[in-house]
XYZ file of N, CA and C in Angstrom:
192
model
N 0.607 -1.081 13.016
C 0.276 -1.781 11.787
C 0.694 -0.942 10.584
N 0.536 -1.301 9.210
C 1.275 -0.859 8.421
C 0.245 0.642 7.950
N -0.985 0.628 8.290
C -1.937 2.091 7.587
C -1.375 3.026 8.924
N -1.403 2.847 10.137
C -0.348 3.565 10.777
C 0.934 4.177 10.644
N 1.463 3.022 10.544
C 3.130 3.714 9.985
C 2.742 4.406 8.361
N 2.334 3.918 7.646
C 1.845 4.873 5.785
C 1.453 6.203 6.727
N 0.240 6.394 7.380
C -0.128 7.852 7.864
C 1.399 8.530 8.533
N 1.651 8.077 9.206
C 2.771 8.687 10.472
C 4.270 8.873 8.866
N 4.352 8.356 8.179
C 5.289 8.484 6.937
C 4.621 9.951 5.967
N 3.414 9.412 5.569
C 2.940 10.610 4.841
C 2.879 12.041 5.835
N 2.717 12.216 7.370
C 2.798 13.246 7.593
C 4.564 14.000 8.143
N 5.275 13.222 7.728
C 6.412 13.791 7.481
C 6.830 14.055 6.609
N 6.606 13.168 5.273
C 6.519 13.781 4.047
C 5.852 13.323 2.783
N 5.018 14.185 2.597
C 3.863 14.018 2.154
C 3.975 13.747 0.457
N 4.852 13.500 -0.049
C 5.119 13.349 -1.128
C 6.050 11.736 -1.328
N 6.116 11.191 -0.037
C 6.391 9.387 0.316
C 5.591 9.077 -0.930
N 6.438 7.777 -1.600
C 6.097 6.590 -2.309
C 5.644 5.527 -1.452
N 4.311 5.091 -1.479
C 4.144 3.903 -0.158
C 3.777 2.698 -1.200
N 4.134 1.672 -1.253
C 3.486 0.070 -1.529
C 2.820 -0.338 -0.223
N 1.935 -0.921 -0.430
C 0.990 -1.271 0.989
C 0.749 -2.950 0.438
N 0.746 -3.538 0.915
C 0.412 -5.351 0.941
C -0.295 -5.737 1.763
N -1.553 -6.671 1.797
C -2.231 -7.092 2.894
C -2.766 -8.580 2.458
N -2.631 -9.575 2.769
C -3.546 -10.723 3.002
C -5.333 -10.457 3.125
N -5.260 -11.777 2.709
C -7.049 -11.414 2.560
C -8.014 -11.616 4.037
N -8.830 -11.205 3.660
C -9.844 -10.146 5.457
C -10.699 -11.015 5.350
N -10.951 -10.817 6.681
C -12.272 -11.774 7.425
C -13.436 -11.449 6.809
N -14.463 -12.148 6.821
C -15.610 -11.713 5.651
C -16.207 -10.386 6.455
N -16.729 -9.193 6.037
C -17.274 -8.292 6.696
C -16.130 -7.384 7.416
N -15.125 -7.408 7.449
C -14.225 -6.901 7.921
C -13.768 -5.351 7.156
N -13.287 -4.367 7.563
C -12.914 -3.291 6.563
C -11.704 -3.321 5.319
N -11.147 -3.283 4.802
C -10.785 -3.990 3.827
C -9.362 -2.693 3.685
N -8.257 -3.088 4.491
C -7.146 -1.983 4.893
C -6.246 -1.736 2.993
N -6.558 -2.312 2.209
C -5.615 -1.572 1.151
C -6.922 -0.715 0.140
N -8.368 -0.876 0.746
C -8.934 0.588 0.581
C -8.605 1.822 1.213
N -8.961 1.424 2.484
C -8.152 2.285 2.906
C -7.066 3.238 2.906
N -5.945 1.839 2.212
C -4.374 3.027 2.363
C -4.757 3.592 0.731
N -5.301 3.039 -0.095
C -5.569 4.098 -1.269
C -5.799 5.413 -0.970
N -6.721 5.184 -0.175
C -7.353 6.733 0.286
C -6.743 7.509 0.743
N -5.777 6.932 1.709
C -4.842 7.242 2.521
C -3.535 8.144 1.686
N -3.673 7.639 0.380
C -2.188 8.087 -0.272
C -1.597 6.893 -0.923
N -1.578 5.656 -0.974
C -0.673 4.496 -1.144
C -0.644 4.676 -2.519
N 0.397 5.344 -3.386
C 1.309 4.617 -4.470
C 0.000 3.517 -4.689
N 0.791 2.352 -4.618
C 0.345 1.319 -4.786
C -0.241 -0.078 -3.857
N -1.324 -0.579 -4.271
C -1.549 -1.657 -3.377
C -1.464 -3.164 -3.739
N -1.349 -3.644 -3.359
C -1.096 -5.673 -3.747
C -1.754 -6.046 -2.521
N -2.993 -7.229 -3.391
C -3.138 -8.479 -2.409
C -2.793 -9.424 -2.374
N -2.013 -10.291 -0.969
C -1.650 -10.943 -1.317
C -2.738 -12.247 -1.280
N -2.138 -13.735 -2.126
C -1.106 -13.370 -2.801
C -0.818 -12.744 -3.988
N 0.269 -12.621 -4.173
C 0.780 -11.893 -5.725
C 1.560 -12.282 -6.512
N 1.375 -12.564 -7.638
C 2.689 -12.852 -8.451
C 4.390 -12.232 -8.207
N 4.962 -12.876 -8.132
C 6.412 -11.787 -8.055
C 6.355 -10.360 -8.901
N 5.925 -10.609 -10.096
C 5.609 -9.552 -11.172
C 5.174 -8.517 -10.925
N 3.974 -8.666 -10.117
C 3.250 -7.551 -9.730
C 4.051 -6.306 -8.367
N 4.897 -7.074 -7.653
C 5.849 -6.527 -6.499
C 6.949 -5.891 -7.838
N 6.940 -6.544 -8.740
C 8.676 -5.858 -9.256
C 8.063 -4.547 -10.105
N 6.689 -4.706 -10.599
C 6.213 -3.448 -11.512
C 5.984 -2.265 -10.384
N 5.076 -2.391 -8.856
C 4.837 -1.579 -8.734
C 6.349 -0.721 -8.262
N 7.650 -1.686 -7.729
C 8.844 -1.208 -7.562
C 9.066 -0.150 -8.402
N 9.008 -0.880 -9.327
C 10.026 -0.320 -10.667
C 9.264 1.075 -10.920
N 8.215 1.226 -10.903
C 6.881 2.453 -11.279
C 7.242 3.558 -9.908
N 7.189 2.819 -8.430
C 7.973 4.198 -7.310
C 9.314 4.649 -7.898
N 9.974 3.899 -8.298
C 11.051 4.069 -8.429
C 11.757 5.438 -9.475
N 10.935 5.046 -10.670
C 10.858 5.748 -11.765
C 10.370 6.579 -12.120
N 9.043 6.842 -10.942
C 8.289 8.239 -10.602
C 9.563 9.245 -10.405
């Protein structure tokens, strides 16, 4: 899943830009783009999302 591959990315290099995206969770469920915050994630989006919001956080890894 994708907080897997973000961990297994950040421990090769730990200075990775990650965007993380997730659909919305079952009620009571753990809530995975807390998670990848914690984790390290750049940035997170739920979806859905405006296009806007995918092209800012781009443009913001990018420009880091």
């Amino acid at each position: 899943n994708g907080l897997d591959l973000m961990r297994r990315l950040l421990r090769f290099d730990d200075q990775a830009r990650v965007i993380i995206m997730s659909g919305p969770r079952r009620h009571g469920a753990p809530d995975p783009l807390a998670m990848a915050k914690r984790l390290g994630a750049t940035h997170i989006l739920r979806r859905p999302f405006p296009p806007h919001e995918m092209l800012t956080a781009v443009g913001e890894v990018l420009r880091d």
